[in-house]
Coordinates of C-alpha atoms in Angstrom, one line a residue:
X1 CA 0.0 0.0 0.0
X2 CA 2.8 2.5 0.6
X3 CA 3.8 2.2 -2.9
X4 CA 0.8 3.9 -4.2
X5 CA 2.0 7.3 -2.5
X6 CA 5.5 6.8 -3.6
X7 CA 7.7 10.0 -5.2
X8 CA 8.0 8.3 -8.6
X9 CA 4.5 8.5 -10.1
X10 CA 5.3 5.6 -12.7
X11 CA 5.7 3.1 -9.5
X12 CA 2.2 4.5 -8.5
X13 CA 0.6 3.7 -11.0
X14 CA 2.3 0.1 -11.5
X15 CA 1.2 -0.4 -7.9
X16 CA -2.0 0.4 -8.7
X17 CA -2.6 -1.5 -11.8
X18 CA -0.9 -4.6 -9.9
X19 CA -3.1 -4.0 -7.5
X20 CA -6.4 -3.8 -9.5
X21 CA -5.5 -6.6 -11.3
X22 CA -4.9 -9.0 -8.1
X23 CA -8.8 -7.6 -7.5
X24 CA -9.7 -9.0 -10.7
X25 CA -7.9 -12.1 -10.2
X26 CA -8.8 -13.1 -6.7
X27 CA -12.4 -11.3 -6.2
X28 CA -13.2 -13.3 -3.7
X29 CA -10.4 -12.1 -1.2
X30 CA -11.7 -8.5 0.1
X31 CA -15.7 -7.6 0.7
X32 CA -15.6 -4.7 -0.5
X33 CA -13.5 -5.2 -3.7
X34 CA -15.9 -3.3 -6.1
X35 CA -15.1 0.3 -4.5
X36 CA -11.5 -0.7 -3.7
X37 CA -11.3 -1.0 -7.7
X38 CA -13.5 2.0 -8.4
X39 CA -11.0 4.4 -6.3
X40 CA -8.3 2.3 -7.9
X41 CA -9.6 3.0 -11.3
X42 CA -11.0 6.6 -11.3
X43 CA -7.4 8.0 -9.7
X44 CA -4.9 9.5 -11.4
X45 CA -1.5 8.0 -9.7
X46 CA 0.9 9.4 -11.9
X47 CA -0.4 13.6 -11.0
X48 CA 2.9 14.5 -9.6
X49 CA 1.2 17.8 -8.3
X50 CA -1.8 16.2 -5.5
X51 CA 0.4 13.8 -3.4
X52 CA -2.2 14.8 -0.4
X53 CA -5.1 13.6 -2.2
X54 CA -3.6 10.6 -3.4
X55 CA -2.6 9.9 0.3
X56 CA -6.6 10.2 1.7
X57 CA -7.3 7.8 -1.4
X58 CA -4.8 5.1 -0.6
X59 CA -5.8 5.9 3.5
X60 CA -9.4 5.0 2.3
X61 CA -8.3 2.2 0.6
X62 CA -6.3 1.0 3.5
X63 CA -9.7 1.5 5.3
X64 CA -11.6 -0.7 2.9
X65 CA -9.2 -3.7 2.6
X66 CA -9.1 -3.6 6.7
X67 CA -5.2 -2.9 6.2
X68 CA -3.1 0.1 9.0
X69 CA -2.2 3.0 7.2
X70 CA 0.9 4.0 6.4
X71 CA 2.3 6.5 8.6
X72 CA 4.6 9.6 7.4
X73 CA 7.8 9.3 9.2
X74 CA 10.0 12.7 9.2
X75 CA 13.1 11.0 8.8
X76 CA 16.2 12.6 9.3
X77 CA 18.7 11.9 6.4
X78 CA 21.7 9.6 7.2
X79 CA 25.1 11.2 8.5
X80 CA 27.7 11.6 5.6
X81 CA 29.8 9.0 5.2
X82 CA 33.4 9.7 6.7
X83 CA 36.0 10.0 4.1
X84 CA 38.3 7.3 4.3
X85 CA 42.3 7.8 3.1
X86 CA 42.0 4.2 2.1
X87 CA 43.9 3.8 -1.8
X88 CA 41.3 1.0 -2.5
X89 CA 38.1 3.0 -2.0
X90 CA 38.2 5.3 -5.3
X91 CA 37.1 4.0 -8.4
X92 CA 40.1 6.0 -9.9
X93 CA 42.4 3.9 -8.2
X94 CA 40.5 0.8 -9.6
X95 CA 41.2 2.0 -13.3
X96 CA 44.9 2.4 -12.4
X97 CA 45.7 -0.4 -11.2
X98 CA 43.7 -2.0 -14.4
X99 CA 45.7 -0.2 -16.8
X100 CA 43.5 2.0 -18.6

């Protein structure tokens, strides 16, 4: 479910359309499967511009399928790596010792 609010809009929409599919496939799995595919359907996932309403969309899908919602985590980005003085670490260093 996460995937269908992810940046790249082209893996939105592949999540979706693997998603709606796996609907048609198995229709038996979730009660209410109709509206799951309606929302699933009638949504533009790849609008790079509404990411809020695409969130309350999957959030009422999550809703529908009996599934927790994703939550939005405000991650702090990872540390910089150190540098490191080793010779073996540089990809120059690779092509030198290759020969080119």
């Amino acid at each position: 479910m996460i995937l269908l609010c992810h940046r790249y809009p082209r893996v939105r929409k592949g999540m979706a359309d693997a998603f709606y599919t796996s609907l048609i496939t198995f229709d038996d799995v979730i009660e209410n499967g109709e509206e799951v595919m309606s929302i699933l359907e009638n949504t533009v996932w790849e609008d790079p511009n509404d990411i809020e309403e695409l969130r309350a969309k999957r959030n009422s899908i999550c809703d529908l399928v009996g599934v927790s919602k994703p939550k939005l985590v405000g991650g702090k980005k990872a540390a910089p790596k150190p540098a490191s003085n080793d010779q073996f670490d540089s990809y120059s260093d690779l092509v030198g010792r290759a020969g080119y």
